[in-house]
Amino acid sequence: MDVERVVQYWLTTAADDWTAAEHLFQSGDYPHALFFAHLYLEKLLKALIVRSTGEHAPISHHLRYLAERGGLDLTPEQKAFLVRVTEYAVRTRYPDMALQFKRQCTREFCAAEMRQIREFGAWVERMLKS
């Protein structure tokens, strides 16, 4: 496996997903904006796994698991954050959960969550560059 090529794949697709999240946010589709923001973090963490292990990333959407597999030493707050963001991917997939989640996803809520997701993602990106 060409580690750098696979890392670049994950980084490129993560950037695409962040762009999609921003477009969805601007259009008012807040649940799907958070779904794509989750994908952004998922792919950054998969890049980190590939870089740190030299192996392909596991097929998983669970951000805390991926972060730990990538070697991140997380604070309790970061662990809780990643568990919460993982739920956004689950809650948008299932109709009964999606309706409840949609009511929770105000513009303000989504903006605050996306800001935190972007900050965490920037932290992971800095680690990938060092």
PDB file of N, CA, C and O in Angstrom, residues 90-126:
ATOM      1  N   VAL A  90     -25.859   8.535  12.815  1.00  0.00           N
ATOM      2  CA  VAL A  90     -26.896   7.530  13.053  1.00  0.00           C
ATOM      3  C   VAL A  90     -28.281   8.160  12.975  1.00  0.00           C
ATOM      4  O   VAL A  90     -29.184   7.625  12.329  1.00  0.00           O
ATOM      5  N   ARG A  91     -28.428   9.307  13.605  1.00  0.00           N
ATOM      6  CA  ARG A  91     -29.747   9.933  13.724  1.00  0.00           C
ATOM      7  C   ARG A  91     -30.289  10.440  12.395  1.00  0.00           C
ATOM      8  O   ARG A  91     -31.502  10.600  12.260  1.00  0.00           O
ATOM      9  N   THR A  92     -29.443  10.696  11.419  1.00  0.00           N
ATOM     10  CA  THR A  92     -29.954  11.132  10.115  1.00  0.00           C
ATOM     11  C   THR A  92     -30.328   9.957   9.219  1.00  0.00           C
ATOM     12  O   THR A  92     -31.006  10.151   8.213  1.00  0.00           O
ATOM     13  N   ARG A  93     -29.908   8.755   9.578  1.00  0.00           N
ATOM     14  CA  ARG A  93     -30.149   7.581   8.725  1.00  0.00           C
ATOM     15  C   ARG A  93     -31.486   6.907   8.956  1.00  0.00           C
ATOM     16  O   ARG A  93     -31.990   6.217   8.080  1.00  0.00           O
ATOM     17  N   TYR A  94     -32.036   7.034  10.154  1.00  0.00           N
ATOM     18  CA  TYR A  94     -33.222   6.274  10.517  1.00  0.00           C
ATOM     19  C   TYR A  94     -34.404   7.210  10.698  1.00  0.00           C
ATOM     20  O   TYR A  94     -34.341   8.139  11.499  1.00  0.00           O
ATOM     21  N   PRO A  95     -35.501   6.969   9.963  1.00  0.00           N
ATOM     22  CA  PRO A  95     -36.620   7.913   9.927  1.00  0.00           C
ATOM     23  C   PRO A  95     -37.164   8.302  11.302  1.00  0.00           C
ATOM     24  O   PRO A  95     -37.450   9.475  11.534  1.00  0.00           O
ATOM     25  N   ASP A  96     -37.317   7.354  12.204  1.00  0.00           N
ATOM     26  CA  ASP A  96     -37.886   7.701  13.505  1.00  0.00           C
ATOM     27  C   ASP A  96     -36.961   8.625  14.294  1.00  0.00           C
ATOM     28  O   ASP A  96     -37.403   9.540  14.974  1.00  0.00           O
ATOM     29  N   MET A  97     -35.654   8.425  14.162  1.00  0.00           N
ATOM     30  CA  MET A  97     -34.694   9.280  14.850  1.00  0.00           C
ATOM     31  C   MET A  97     -34.520  10.604  14.098  1.00  0.00           C
ATOM     32  O   MET A  97     -34.292  11.643  14.714  1.00  0.00           O
ATOM     33  N   ALA A  98     -34.611  10.547  12.780  1.00  0.00           N
ATOM     34  CA  ALA A  98     -34.368  11.737  11.958  1.00  0.00           C
ATOM     35  C   ALA A  98     -35.376  12.841  12.251  1.00  0.00           C
ATOM     36  O   ALA A  98     -35.009  14.019  12.308  1.00  0.00           O
ATOM     37  N   LEU A  99     -36.622  12.483  12.466  1.00  0.00           N
ATOM     38  CA  LEU A  99     -37.635  13.509  12.736  1.00  0.00           C
ATOM     39  C   LEU A  99     -37.354  14.219  14.056  1.00  0.00           C
ATOM     40  O   LEU A  99     -37.443  15.443  14.143  1.00  0.00           O
ATOM     41  N   GLN A 100     -37.001  13.464  15.073  1.00  0.00           N
ATOM     42  CA  GLN A 100     -36.678  14.063  16.360  1.00  0.00           C
ATOM     43  C   GLN A 100     -35.415  14.921  16.249  1.00  0.00           C
ATOM     44  O   GLN A 100     -35.349  16.028  16.783  1.00  0.00           O
ATOM     45  N   PHE A 101     -34.420  14.403  15.544  1.00  0.00           N
ATOM     46  CA  PHE A 101     -33.156  15.123  15.379  1.00  0.00           C
ATOM     47  C   PHE A 101     -33.373  16.430  14.618  1.00  0.00           C
ATOM     48  O   PHE A 101     -32.792  17.454  14.953  1.00  0.00           O
ATOM     49  N   LYS A 102     -34.241  16.392  13.610  1.00  0.00           N
ATOM     50  CA  LYS A 102     -34.498  17.587  12.807  1.00  0.00           C
ATOM     51  C   LYS A 102     -35.036  18.724  13.677  1.00  0.00           C
ATOM     52  O   LYS A 102     -34.671  19.880  13.497  1.00  0.00           O
ATOM     53  N   ARG A 103     -35.878  18.395  14.647  1.00  0.00           N
ATOM     54  CA  ARG A 103     -36.413  19.419  15.549  1.00  0.00           C
ATOM     55  C   ARG A 103     -35.308  20.021  16.416  1.00  0.00           C
ATOM     56  O   ARG A 103     -35.356  21.186  16.775  1.00  0.00           O
ATOM     57  N   GLN A 104     -34.312  19.226  16.754  1.00  0.00           N
ATOM     58  CA  GLN A 104     -33.194  19.683  17.584  1.00  0.00           C
ATOM     59  C   GLN A 104     -32.242  20.585  16.797  1.00  0.00           C
ATOM     60  O   GLN A 104     -31.579  21.443  17.364  1.00  0.00           O
ATOM     61  N   CYS A 105     -32.181  20.387  15.497  1.00  0.00           N
ATOM     62  CA  CYS A 105     -31.179  21.040  14.653  1.00  0.00           C
ATOM     63  C   CYS A 105     -31.594  22.438  14.219  1.00  0.00           C
ATOM     64  O   CYS A 105     -31.922  22.674  13.054  1.00  0.00           O
ATOM     65  N   THR A 106     -31.533  23.341  15.143  1.00  0.00           N
ATOM     66  CA  THR A 106     -31.747  24.743  14.780  1.00  0.00           C
ATOM     67  C   THR A 106     -30.480  25.267  14.115  1.00  0.00           C
ATOM     68  O   THR A 106     -29.416  24.646  14.189  1.00  0.00           O
ATOM     69  N   ARG A 107     -30.593  26.413  13.522  1.00  0.00           N
ATOM     70  CA  ARG A 107     -29.414  27.043  12.902  1.00  0.00           C
ATOM     71  C   ARG A 107     -28.320  27.278  13.947  1.00  0.00           C
ATOM     72  O   ARG A 107     -27.159  27.000  13.699  1.00  0.00           O
ATOM     73  N   GLU A 108     -28.706  27.764  15.110  1.00  0.00           N
ATOM     74  CA  GLU A 108     -27.736  28.062  16.166  1.00  0.00           C
ATOM     75  C   GLU A 108     -27.051  26.793  16.658  1.00  0.00           C
ATOM     76  O   GLU A 108     -25.831  26.762  16.851  1.00  0.00           O
ATOM     77  N   PHE A 109     -27.837  25.744  16.889  1.00  0.00           N
ATOM     78  CA  PHE A 109     -27.284  24.463  17.338  1.00  0.00           C
ATOM     79  C   PHE A 109     -26.283  23.934  16.320  1.00  0.00           C
ATOM     80  O   PHE A 109     -25.161  23.553  16.654  1.00  0.00           O
ATOM     81  N   CYS A 110     -26.692  23.911  15.071  1.00  0.00           N
ATOM     82  CA  CYS A 110     -25.842  23.384  14.000  1.00  0.00           C
ATOM     83  C   CYS A 110     -24.570  24.218  13.848  1.00  0.00           C
ATOM     84  O   CYS A 110     -23.478  23.666  13.690  1.00  0.00           O
ATOM     85  N   ALA A 111     -24.703  25.525  13.902  1.00  0.00           N
ATOM     86  CA  ALA A 111     -23.527  26.392  13.757  1.00  0.00           C
ATOM     87  C   ALA A 111     -22.520  26.122  14.867  1.00  0.00           C
ATOM     88  O   ALA A 111     -21.318  26.028  14.614  1.00  0.00           O
ATOM     89  N   ALA A 112     -23.005  25.975  16.096  1.00  0.00           N
ATOM     90  CA  ALA A 112     -22.104  25.703  17.222  1.00  0.00           C
ATOM     91  C   ALA A 112     -21.428  24.348  17.072  1.00  0.00           C
ATOM     92  O   ALA A 112     -20.212  24.211  17.307  1.00  0.00           O
ATOM     93  N   GLU A 113     -22.188  23.350  16.670  1.00  0.00           N
ATOM     94  CA  GLU A 113     -21.608  22.013  16.494  1.00  0.00           C
ATOM     95  C   GLU A 113     -20.596  21.998  15.353  1.00  0.00           C
ATOM     96  O   GLU A 113     -19.520  21.403  15.472  1.00  0.00           O
ATOM     97  N   MET A 114     -20.926  22.647  14.252  1.00  0.00           N
ATOM     98  CA  MET A 114     -19.998  22.669  13.122  1.00  0.00           C
ATOM     99  C   MET A 114     -18.710  23.405  13.483  1.00  0.00           C
ATOM    100  O   MET A 114     -17.633  23.010  13.049  1.00  0.00           O
ATOM    101  N   ARG A 115     -18.821  24.438  14.292  1.00  0.00           N
ATOM    102  CA  ARG A 115     -17.624  25.158  14.738  1.00  0.00           C
ATOM    103  C   ARG A 115     -16.706  24.223  15.547  1.00  0.00           C
ATOM    104  O   ARG A 115     -15.505  24.172  15.327  1.00  0.00           O
ATOM    105  N   GLN A 116     -17.299  23.451  16.455  1.00  0.00           N
ATOM    106  CA  GLN A 116     -16.511  22.510  17.252  1.00  0.00           C
ATOM    107  C   GLN A 116     -15.922  21.395  16.382  1.00  0.00           C
ATOM    108  O   GLN A 116     -14.784  20.976  16.584  1.00  0.00           O
ATOM    109  N   ILE A 117     -16.709  20.916  15.438  1.00  0.00           N
ATOM    110  CA  ILE A 117     -16.227  19.863  14.531  1.00  0.00           C
ATOM    111  C   ILE A 117     -15.050  20.382  13.716  1.00  0.00           C
ATOM    112  O   ILE A 117     -14.038  19.701  13.562  1.00  0.00           O
ATOM    113  N   ARG A 118     -15.178  21.593  13.213  1.00  0.00           N
ATOM    114  CA  ARG A 118     -14.090  22.176  12.408  1.00  0.00           C
ATOM    115  C   ARG A 118     -12.829  22.357  13.248  1.00  0.00           C
ATOM    116  O   ARG A 118     -11.724  22.094  12.777  1.00  0.00           O
ATOM    117  N   GLU A 119     -12.971  22.792  14.491  1.00  0.00           N
ATOM    118  CA  GLU A 119     -11.814  22.966  15.372  1.00  0.00           C
ATOM    119  C   GLU A 119     -11.126  21.628  15.645  1.00  0.00           C
ATOM    120  O   GLU A 119      -9.893  21.537  15.598  1.00  0.00           O
ATOM    121  N   PHE A 120     -11.901  20.603  15.907  1.00  0.00           N
ATOM    122  CA  PHE A 120     -11.319  19.288  16.139  1.00  0.00           C
ATOM    123  C   PHE A 120     -10.635  18.790  14.870  1.00  0.00           C
ATOM    124  O   PHE A 120      -9.534  18.245  14.911  1.00  0.00           O
ATOM    125  N   GLY A 121     -11.298  18.982  13.737  1.00  0.00           N
ATOM    126  CA  GLY A 121     -10.716  18.573  12.465  1.00  0.00           C
ATOM    127  C   GLY A 121      -9.418  19.296  12.165  1.00  0.00           C
ATOM    128  O   GLY A 121      -8.456  18.686  11.690  1.00  0.00           O
ATOM    129  N   ALA A 122      -9.359  20.581  12.450  1.00  0.00           N
ATOM    130  CA  ALA A 122      -8.120  21.346  12.232  1.00  0.00           C
ATOM    131  C   ALA A 122      -6.999  20.806  13.118  1.00  0.00           C
ATOM    132  O   ALA A 122      -5.843  20.748  12.694  1.00  0.00           O
ATOM    133  N   TRP A 123      -7.330  20.401  14.333  1.00  0.00           N
ATOM    134  CA  TRP A 123      -6.348  19.799  15.244  1.00  0.00           C
ATOM    135  C   TRP A 123      -5.785  18.507  14.643  1.00  0.00           C
ATOM    136  O   TRP A 123      -4.577  18.288  14.622  1.00  0.00           O
ATOM    137  N   VAL A 124      -6.672  17.667  14.117  1.00  0.00           N
ATOM    138  CA  VAL A 124      -6.230  16.411  13.489  1.00  0.00           C
ATOM    139  C   VAL A 124      -5.378  16.715  12.257  1.00  0.00           C
ATOM    140  O   VAL A 124      -4.332  16.085  12.045  1.00  0.00           O
ATOM    141  N   GLU A 125      -5.794  17.693  11.470  1.00  0.00           N
ATOM    142  CA  GLU A 125      -5.016  18.052  10.278  1.00  0.00           C
ATOM    143  C   GLU A 125      -3.611  18.536  10.645  1.00  0.00           C
ATOM    144  O   GLU A 125      -2.647  18.201   9.949  1.00  0.00           O
ATOM    145  N   ARG A 126      -3.494  19.290  11.726  1.00  0.00           N
ATOM    146  CA  ARG A 126      -2.161  19.729  12.164  1.00  0.00           C
ATOM    147  C   ARG A 126      -1.284  18.533  12.545  1.00  0.00           C
ATOM    148  O   ARG A 126      -0.096  18.507  12.241  1.00  0.00           O
TER     149      ARG A 126
END
